[in-house]
Structures are given as structure tokens and as C-alpha cells.
PDB file of C-alpha atoms in Angstrom:
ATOM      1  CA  UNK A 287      67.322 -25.251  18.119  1.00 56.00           C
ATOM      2  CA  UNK A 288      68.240 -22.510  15.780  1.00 55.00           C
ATOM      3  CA  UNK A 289      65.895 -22.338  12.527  1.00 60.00           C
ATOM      4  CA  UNK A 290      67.403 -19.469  10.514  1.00 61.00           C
ATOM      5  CA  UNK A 291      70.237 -17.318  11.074  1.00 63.00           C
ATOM      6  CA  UNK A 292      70.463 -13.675   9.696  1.00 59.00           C
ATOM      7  CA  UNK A 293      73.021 -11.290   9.499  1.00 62.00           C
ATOM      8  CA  UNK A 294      73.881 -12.581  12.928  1.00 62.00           C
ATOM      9  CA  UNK A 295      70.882 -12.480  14.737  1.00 66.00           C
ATOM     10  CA  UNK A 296      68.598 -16.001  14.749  1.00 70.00           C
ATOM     11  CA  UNK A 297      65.587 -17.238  14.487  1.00 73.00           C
ATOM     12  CA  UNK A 298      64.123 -20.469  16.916  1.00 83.00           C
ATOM     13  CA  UNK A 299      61.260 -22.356  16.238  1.00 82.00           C
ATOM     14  CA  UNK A 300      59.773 -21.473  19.813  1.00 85.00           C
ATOM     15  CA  UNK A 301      59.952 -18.053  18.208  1.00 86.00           C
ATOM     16  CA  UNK A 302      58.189 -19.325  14.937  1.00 87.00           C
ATOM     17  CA  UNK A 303      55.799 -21.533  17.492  1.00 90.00           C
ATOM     18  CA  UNK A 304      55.102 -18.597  19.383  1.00 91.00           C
ATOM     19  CA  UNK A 305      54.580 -15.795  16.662  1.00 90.00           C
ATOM     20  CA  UNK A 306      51.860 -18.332  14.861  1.00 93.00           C
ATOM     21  CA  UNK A 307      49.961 -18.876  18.124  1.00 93.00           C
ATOM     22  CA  UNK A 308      49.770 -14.854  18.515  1.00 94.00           C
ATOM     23  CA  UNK A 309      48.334 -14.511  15.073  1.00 94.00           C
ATOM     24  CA  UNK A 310      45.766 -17.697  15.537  1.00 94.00           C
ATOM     25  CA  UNK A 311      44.869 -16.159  19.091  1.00 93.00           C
ATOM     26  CA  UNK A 312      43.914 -12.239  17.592  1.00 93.00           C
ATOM     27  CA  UNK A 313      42.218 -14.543  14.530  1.00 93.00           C
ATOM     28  CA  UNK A 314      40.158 -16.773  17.057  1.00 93.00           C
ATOM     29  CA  UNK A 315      39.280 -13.588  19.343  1.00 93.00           C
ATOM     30  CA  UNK A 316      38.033 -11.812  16.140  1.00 93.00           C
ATOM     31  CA  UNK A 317      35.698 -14.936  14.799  1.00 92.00           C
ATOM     32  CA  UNK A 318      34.508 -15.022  18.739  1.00 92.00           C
ATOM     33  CA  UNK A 319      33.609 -11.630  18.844  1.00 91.00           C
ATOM     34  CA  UNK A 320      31.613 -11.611  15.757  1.00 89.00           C
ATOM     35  CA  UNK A 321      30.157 -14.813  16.385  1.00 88.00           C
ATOM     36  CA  UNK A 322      28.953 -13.394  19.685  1.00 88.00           C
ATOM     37  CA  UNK A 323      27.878 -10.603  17.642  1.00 87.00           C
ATOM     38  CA  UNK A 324      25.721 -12.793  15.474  1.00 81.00           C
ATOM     39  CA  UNK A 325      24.508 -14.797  18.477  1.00 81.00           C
ATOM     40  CA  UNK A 326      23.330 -11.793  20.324  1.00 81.00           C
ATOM     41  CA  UNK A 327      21.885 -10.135  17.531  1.00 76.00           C
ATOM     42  CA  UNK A 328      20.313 -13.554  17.134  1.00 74.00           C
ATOM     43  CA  UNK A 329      18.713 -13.777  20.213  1.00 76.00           C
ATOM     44  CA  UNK A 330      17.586 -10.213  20.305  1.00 74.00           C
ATOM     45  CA  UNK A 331      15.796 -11.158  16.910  1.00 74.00           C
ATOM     46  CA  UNK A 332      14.236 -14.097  18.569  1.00 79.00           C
ATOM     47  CA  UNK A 333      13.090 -12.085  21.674  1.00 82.00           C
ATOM     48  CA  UNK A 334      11.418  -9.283  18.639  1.00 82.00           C
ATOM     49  CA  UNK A 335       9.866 -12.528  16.744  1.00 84.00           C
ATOM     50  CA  UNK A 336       8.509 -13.834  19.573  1.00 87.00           C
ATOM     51  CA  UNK A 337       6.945 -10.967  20.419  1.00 89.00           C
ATOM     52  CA  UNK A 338       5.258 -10.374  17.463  1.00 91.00           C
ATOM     53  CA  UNK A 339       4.805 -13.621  15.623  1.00 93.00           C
ATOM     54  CA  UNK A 340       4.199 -16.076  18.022  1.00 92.00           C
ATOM     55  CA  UNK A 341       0.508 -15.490  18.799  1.00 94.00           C
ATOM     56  CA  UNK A 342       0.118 -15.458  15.132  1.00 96.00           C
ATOM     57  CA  UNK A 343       1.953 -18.528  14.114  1.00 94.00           C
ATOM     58  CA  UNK A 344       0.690 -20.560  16.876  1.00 95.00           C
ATOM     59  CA  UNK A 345      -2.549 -19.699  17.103  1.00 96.00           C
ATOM     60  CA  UNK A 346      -4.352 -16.615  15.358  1.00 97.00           C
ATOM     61  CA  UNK A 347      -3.540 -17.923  11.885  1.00 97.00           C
ATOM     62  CA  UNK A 348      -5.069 -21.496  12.402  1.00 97.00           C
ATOM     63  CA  UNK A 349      -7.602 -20.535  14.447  1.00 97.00           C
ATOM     64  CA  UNK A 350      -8.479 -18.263  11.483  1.00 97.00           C
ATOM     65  CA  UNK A 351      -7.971 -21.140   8.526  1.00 97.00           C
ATOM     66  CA  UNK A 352     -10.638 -23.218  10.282  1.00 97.00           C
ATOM     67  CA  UNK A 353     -13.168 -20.759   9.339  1.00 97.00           C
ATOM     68  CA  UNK A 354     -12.761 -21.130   5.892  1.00 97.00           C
ATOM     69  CA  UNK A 355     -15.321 -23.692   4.518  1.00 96.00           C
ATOM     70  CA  UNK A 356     -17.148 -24.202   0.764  1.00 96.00           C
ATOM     71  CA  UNK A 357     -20.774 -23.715   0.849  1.00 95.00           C
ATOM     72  CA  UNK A 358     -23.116 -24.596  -1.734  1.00 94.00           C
ATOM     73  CA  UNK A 359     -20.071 -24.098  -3.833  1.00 95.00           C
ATOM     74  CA  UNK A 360     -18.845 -20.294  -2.727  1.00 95.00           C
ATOM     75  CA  UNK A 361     -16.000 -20.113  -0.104  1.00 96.00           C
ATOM     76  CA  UNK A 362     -16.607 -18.732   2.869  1.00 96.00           C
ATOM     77  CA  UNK A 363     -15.212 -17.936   6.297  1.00 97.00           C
ATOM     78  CA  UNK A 364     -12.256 -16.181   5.040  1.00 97.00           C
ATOM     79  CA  UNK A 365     -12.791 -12.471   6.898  1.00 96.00           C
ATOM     80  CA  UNK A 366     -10.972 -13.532   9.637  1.00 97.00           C
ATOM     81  CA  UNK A 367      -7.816 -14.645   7.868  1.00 98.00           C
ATOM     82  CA  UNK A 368      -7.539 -11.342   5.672  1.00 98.00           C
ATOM     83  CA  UNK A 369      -8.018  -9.871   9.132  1.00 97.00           C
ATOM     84  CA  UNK A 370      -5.132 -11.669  10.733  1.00 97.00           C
ATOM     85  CA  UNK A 371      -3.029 -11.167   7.836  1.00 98.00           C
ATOM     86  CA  UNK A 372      -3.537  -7.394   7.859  1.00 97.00           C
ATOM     87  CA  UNK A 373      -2.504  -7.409  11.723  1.00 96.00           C
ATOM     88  CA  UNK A 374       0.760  -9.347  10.963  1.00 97.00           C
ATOM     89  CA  UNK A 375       1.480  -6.845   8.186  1.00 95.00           C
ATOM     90  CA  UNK A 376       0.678  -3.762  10.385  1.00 94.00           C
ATOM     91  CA  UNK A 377       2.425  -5.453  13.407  1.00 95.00           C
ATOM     92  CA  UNK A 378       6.043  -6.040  11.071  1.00 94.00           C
ATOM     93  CA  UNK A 379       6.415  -2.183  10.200  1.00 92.00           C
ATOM     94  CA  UNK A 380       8.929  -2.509  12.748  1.00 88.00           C
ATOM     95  CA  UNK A 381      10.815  -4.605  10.428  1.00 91.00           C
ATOM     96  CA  UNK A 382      10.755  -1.972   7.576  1.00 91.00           C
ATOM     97  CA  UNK A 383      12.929  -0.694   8.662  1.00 90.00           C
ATOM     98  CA  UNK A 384      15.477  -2.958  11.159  1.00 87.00           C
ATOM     99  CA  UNK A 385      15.474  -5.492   7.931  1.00 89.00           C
ATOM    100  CA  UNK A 386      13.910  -4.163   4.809  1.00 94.00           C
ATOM    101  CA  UNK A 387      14.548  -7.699   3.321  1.00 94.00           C
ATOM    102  CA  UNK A 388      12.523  -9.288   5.500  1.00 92.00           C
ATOM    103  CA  UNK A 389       9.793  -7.054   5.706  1.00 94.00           C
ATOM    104  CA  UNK A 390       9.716  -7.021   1.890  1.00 95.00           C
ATOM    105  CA  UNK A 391       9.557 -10.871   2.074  1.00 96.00           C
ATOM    106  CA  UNK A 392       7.046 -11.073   4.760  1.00 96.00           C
ATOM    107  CA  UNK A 393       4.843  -8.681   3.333  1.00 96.00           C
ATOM    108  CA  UNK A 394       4.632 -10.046   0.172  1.00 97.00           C
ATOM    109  CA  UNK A 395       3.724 -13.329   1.135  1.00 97.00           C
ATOM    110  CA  UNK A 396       1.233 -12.111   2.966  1.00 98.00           C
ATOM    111  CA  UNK A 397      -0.174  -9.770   0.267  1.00 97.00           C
ATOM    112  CA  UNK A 398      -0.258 -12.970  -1.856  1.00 98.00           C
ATOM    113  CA  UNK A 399      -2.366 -15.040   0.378  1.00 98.00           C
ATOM    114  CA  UNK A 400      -4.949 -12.057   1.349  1.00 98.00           C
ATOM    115  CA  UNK A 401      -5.034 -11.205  -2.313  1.00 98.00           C
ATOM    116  CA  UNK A 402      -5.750 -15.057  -3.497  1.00 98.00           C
ATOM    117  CA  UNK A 403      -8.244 -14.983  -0.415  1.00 98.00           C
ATOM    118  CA  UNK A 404     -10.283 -11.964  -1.584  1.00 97.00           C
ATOM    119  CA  UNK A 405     -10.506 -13.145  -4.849  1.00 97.00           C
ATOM    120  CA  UNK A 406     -11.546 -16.703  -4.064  1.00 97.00           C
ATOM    121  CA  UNK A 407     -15.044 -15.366  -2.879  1.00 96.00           C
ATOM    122  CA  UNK A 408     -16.077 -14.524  -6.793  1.00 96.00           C
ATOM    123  CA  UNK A 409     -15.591 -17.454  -7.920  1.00 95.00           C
ATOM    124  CA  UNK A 410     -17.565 -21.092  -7.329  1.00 95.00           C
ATOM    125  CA  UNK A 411     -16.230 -23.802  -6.408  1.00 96.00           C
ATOM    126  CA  UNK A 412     -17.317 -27.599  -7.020  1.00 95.00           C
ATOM    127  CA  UNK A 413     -15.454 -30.352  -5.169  1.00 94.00           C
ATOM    128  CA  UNK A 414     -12.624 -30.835  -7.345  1.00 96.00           C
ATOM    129  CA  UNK A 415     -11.807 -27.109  -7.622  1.00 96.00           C
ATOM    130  CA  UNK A 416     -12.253 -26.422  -4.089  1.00 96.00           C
ATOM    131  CA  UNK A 417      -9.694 -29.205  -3.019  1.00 96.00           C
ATOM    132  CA  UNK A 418      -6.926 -27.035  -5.450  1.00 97.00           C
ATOM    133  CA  UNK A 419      -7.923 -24.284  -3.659  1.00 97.00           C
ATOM    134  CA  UNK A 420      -7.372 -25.466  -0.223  1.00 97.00           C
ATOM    135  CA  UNK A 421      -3.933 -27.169  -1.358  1.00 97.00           C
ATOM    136  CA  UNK A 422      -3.115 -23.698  -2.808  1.00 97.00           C
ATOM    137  CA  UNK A 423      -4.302 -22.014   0.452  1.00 97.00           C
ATOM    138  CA  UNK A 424      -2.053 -23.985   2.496  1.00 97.00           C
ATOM    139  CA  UNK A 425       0.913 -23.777   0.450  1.00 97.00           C
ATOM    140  CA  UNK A 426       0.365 -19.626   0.687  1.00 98.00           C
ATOM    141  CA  UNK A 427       0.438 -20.090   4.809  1.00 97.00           C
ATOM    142  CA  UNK A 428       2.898 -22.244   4.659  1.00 97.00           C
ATOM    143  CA  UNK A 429       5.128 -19.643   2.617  1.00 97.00           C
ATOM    144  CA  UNK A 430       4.692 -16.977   5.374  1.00 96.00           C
ATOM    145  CA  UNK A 431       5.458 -19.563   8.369  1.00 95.00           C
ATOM    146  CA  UNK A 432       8.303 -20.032   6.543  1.00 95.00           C
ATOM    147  CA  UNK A 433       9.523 -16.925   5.580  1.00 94.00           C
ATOM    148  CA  UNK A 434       9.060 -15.975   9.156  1.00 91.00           C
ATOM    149  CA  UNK A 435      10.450 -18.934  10.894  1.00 88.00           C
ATOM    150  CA  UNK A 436      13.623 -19.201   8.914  1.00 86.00           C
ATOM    151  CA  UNK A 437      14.447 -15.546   9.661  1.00 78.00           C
ATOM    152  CA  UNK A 438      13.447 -16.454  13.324  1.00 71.00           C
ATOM    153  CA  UNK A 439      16.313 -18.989  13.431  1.00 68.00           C
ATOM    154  CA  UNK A 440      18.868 -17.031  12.007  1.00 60.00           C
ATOM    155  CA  UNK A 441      18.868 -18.122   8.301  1.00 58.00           C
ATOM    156  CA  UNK A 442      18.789 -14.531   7.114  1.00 56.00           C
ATOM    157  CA  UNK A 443      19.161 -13.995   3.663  1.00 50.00           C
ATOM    158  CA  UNK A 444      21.931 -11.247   2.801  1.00 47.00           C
ATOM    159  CA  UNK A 445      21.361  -8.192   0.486  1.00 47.00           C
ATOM    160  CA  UNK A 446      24.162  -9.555  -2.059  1.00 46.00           C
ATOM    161  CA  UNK A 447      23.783 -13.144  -1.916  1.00 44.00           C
ATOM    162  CA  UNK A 448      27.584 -13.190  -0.754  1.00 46.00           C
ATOM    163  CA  UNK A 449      28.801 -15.271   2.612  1.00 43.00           C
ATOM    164  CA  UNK A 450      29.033 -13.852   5.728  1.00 45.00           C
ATOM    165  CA  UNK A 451      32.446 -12.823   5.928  1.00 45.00           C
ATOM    166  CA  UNK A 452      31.793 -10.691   3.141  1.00 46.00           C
ATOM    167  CA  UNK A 453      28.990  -8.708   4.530  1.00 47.00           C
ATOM    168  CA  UNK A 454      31.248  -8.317   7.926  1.00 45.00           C
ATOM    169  CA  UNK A 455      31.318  -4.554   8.672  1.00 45.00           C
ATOM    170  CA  UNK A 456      35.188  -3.386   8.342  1.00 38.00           C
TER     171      UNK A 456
ATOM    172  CA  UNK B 807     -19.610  16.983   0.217  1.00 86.00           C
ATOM    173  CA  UNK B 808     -19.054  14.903  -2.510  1.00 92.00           C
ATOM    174  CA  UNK B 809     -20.098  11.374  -2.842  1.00 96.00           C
ATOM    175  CA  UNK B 810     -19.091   8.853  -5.287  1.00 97.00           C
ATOM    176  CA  UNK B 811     -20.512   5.403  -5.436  1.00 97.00           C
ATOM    177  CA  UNK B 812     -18.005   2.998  -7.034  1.00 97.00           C
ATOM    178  CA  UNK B 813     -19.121   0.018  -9.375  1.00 97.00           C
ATOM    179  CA  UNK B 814     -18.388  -3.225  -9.756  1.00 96.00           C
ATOM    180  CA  UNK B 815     -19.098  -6.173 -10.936  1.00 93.00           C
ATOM    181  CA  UNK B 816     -21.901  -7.752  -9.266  1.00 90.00           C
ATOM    182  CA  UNK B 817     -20.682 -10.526  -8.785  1.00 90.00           C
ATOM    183  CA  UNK B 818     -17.628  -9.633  -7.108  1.00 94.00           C
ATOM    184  CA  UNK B 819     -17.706  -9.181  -3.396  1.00 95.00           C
ATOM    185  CA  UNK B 820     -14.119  -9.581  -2.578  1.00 97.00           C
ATOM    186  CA  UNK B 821     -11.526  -6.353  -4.314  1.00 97.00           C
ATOM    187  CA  UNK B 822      -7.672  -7.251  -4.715  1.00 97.00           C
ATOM    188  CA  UNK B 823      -4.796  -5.934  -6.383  1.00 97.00           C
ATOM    189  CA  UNK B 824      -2.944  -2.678  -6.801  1.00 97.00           C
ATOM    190  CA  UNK B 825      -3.314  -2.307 -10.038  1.00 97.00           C
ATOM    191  CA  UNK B 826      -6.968  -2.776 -10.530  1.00 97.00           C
ATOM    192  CA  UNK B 827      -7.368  -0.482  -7.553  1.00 97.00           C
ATOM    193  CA  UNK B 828      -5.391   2.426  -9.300  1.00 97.00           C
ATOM    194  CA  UNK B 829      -7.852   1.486 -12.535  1.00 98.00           C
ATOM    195  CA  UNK B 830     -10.795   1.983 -10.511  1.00 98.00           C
ATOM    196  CA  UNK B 831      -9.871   5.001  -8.725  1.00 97.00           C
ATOM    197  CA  UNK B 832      -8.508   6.750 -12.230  1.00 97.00           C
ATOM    198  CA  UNK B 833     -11.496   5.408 -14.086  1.00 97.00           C
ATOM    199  CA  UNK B 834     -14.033   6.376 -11.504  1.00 97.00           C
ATOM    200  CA  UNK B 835     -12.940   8.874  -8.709  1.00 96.00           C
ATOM    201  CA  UNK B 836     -10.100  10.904 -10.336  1.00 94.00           C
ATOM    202  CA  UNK B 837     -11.935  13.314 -12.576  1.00 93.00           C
ATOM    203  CA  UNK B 838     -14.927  13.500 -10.241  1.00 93.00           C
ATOM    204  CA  UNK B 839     -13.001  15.318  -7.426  1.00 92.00           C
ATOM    205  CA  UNK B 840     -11.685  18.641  -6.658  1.00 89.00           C
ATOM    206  CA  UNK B 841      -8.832  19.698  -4.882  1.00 82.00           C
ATOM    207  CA  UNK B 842      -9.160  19.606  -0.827  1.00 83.00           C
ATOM    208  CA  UNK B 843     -13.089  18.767  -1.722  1.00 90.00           C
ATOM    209  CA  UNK B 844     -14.055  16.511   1.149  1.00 94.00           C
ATOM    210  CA  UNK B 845     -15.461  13.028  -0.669  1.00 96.00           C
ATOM    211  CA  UNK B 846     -17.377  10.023   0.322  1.00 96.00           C
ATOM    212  CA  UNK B 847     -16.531   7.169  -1.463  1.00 97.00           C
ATOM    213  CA  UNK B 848     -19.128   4.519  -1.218  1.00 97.00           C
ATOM    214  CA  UNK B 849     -18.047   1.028  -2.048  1.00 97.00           C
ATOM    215  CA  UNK B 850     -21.535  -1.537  -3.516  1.00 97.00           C
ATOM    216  CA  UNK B 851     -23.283  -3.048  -0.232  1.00 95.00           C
ATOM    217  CA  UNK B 852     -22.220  -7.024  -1.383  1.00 94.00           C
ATOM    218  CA  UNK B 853     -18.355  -5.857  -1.223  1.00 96.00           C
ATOM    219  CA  UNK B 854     -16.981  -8.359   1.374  1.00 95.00           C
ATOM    220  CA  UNK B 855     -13.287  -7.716   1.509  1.00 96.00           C
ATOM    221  CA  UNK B 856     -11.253  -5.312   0.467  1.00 97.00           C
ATOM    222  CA  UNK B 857      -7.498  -6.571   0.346  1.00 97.00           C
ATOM    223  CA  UNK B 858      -5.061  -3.787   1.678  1.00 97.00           C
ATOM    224  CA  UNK B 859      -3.580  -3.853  -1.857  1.00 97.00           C
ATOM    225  CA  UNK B 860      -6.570  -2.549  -3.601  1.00 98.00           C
ATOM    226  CA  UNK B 861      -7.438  -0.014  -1.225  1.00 97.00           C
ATOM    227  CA  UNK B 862      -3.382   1.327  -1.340  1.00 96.00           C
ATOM    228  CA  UNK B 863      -3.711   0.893  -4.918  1.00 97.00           C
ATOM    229  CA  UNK B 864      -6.852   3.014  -5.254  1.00 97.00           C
ATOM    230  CA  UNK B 865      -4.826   5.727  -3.020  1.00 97.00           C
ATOM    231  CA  UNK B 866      -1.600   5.434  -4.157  1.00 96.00           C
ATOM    232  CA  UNK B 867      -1.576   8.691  -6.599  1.00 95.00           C
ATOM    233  CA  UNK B 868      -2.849  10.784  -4.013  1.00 94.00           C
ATOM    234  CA  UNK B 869      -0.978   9.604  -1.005  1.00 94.00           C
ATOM    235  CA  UNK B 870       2.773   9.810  -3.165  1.00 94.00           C
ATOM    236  CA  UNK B 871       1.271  13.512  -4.079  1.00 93.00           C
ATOM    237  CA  UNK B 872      -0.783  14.982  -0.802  1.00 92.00           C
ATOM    238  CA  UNK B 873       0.085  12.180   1.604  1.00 92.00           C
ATOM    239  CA  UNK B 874      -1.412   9.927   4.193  1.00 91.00           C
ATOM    240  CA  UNK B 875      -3.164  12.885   6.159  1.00 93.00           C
ATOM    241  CA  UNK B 876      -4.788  14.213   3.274  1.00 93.00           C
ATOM    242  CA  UNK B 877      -6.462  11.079   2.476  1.00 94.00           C
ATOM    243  CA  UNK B 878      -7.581  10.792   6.191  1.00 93.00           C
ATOM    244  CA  UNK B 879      -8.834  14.569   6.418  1.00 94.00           C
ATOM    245  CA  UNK B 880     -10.507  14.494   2.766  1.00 95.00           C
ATOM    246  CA  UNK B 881     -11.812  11.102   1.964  1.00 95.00           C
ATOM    247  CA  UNK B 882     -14.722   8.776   3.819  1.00 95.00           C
ATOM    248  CA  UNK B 883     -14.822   5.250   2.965  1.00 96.00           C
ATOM    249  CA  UNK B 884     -18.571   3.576   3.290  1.00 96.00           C
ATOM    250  CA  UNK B 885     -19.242  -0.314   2.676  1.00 96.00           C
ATOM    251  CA  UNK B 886     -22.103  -1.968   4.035  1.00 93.00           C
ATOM    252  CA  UNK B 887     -20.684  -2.471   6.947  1.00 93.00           C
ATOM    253  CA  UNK B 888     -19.247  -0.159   9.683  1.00 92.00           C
ATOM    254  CA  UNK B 889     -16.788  -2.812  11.169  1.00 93.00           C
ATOM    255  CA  UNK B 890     -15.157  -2.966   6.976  1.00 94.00           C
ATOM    256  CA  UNK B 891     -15.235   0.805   7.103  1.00 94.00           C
ATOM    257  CA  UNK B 892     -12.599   1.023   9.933  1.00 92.00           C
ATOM    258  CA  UNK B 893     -10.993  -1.373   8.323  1.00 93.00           C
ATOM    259  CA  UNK B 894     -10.415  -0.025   4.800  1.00 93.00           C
ATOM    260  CA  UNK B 895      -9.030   3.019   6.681  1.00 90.00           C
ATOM    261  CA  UNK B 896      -6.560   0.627   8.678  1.00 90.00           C
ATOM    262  CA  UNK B 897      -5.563  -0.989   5.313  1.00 93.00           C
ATOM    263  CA  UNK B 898      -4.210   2.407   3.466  1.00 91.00           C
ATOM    264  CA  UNK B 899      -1.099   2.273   5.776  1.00 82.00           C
TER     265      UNK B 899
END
């Protein structure tokens, strides 16, 4: 079936059909590749994270939190933490500088927690105040698992806030 | 050798914070040392922790002007206990 006819020479809709799949294939091959991209970049990230976080998130960090108790109203126990802390800092320089972002995030919230933990041993504590304390304390490790985790699954935060396909190197 | 011995509050045994580091260090270390003079700076024996941001605080003038090395080769760090001694050093970085 003829669609258009030009100065003589025509135009079919198989033509039309098949220009349109052309232009959807290169699209669909270009989203693939950088998907794959993403994916591999992805599970490289997750083989890095693993190797550094996982001992920490799992079981360094708890381990550590279950040292922490109130005695006669002054906290103790929390060495170990600060210790741990420290490591995971020292241990993320790699990230400095593969993704400043996420270091900067990472060692923040851990700066916040050792910080709050070295200044919780000048104070006293009576039952009430220690129980804000511990809510506090596990609000601060709960920031860093999930600062780390949600990087760990991909949910990366981008330098100008924009969507993906904006940040997509030309 | 020089030796300072930093005060505190007694009834602090836990150090935090950039800022208070750089106070401490200006208010108590800064005018009491000489250029490449090798120092000992000894922290009160009931100092417990030292969070890394007080301790990079404390440095932070002379490691953005001599750098990391020079803090190594001049300065000592003594608390009452040798295991928070290698620590305080691990902390600068």
C-alpha cells in the first residue's frame, strides 16, 4: 500500500514500519547497554561492600552495642564501639575517593555516633535518661546501616539530585 | 623534648568534636611549641576516649600547614593507657 507519494518516488508503510523498528532497536540496545552498565557496576559495588561492610554490619557492630551498659548511673562499655566505628571509617577511604558522596555520608554518620558515644561517658544517667540515650544510640546505628545498605543495593544518591538519564555520561 | 600536659575537665573522660579540639590545641599547645621541636603531649590519666574528631581537630592547623608526617615525626601522644596511645595516632588519619 502506498502511504505518501513525492515528486514521484513513494513512501509504504512497511517502509514507515520498518524505519520505526530501526530507531526503537538502536534506542533499546542503548537503554541495554547502560542498564548492563549500571548492573555491573552494581554488582562490582556489592562484591566492594561485601568486602568491607559485611563483618561490620553483621556482626562487629552488635557484638560491640552489647557492651554498652549503665552502671551506677555512668555508661559504660562503649570502647569497643568507638573502636569499630574508627575501623569502618579507616576501612571506607577506599570510597573517598570511588564515591566521595558516600564516603562523606558514611563518615559522617559515623562521626556522629562515636562523637555522641564519647560524650555520653561525662554525663550520668538515671533510668529515664538512660532509656533516651539508648533510643538515641540505636537510631545513630541505625543511620549508618542505612546509609550503607541503601548504597549497597544500588539506591545511590546523585551529585545533582537529577534522574539518571541526566547524569548519563555523553 | 618538650612535654605538654593538657587539661581538662575532671570530669570528662571521653574528648569529641573538631572544634573543641582546635580550642584546646590553640589554647594550650600552640604557643608552647617551636618549630620542628619534638613534643610530648600528655593527655589527663581518666581520659577514656578520644573521638577521631577531636584528635583531627586538635591537628588540623598543623597537618593543612606541615602535613601528616610532620605530626608523626614531631609529636608523641601519652594517655594512661598504651593500647589509647596507638590509637590516637590511628585516629589523625
Amino acid at each position: 500500500m502506498i502511504l505518501l507519494s513525492v515528486k514521484g518516488s513513494t513512501v509504504t508503510i512497511d517502509t514507515v514500519l520498518a524505519s520505526i523498528a530501526i530507531v526503537v532497536s538502536f534506542f533499546t540496545l542503548y537503554i541495554e547497554q547502560k542498564s548492563n552498565k549500571r548492573i555491573n557496576e552494581i554488582n562490582l559495588d556489592s562484591h566492594f561492600f561485601t568486602e568491607i561492610y559485611d563483618g561490620y554490619l553483621i556482626k562487629k557492630i552488635p557484638k560491640a552495642r552489647m557492651d554498652i551498659c549503665n552502671k551506677n548511673g555512668t555508661i559504660q562499655g562503649v570502647e569497643k564501639l568507638v573502636d569499630e566505628l574508627n575501623n569502618i571509617r579507616l576501612d571506607s577511604v577506599f570510597y573517598k575517593y570511588k564515591d566521595p558522596v558516600f564516603f562523606k555520608e558514611v563518615a559522617e554518620a559515623l562521626q556522629n555516633l562515636e562523637d555522641y558515644l564519647a560524650e555520653s561517658i561525662n554525663k550520668t544517667y538515671d533510668n529515664i535518661k538512660y532509656e533516651s540515650f539508648l533510643e538515641e544510640l540505636n537510631a545513630k546505628i541505625l543511620k549508618i546501616y542505612q546509609v550503607i545498605t541503601s548504597n549497597y543495593i544500588g539506591n545511590k544518591k546523585k551529585k545533582n539530585g537529577l534522574p539518571f538519564f541526566y547524569n548519563l555520561k555523553k | 623534648m618538650k612535654m605538654i600536659k593538657l587539661k581538662f575537665d575532671k570530669k570528662d573522660s571521653g574528648l569529641a568534636g573538631g572544634d573543641y579540639g582546635a580550642e584546646i590545641f590553640n589554647s594550650q599547645v600552640k604557643n608552647e611549641i617551636d618549630h620542628n621541636e619534638e613534643v610530648t603531649i600528655e593527655f589527663p590519666e581518666n581520659i577514656r576516649i578520644v573521638a577521631s574528631s577531636f584528635i583531627q581537630g586538635f591537628f588540623s592547623e598543623l597537618i593543612e600547614s606541615e602535613g601528616f608526617d610532620y605530626i608523626m615525626e614531631h609529636f608523641t601522644l601519652v594517655t594512661g593507657s598504651k593500647e589509647l596511645d596507638k590509637k590516637l595516632i590511628e585516629r589523625i588519619r
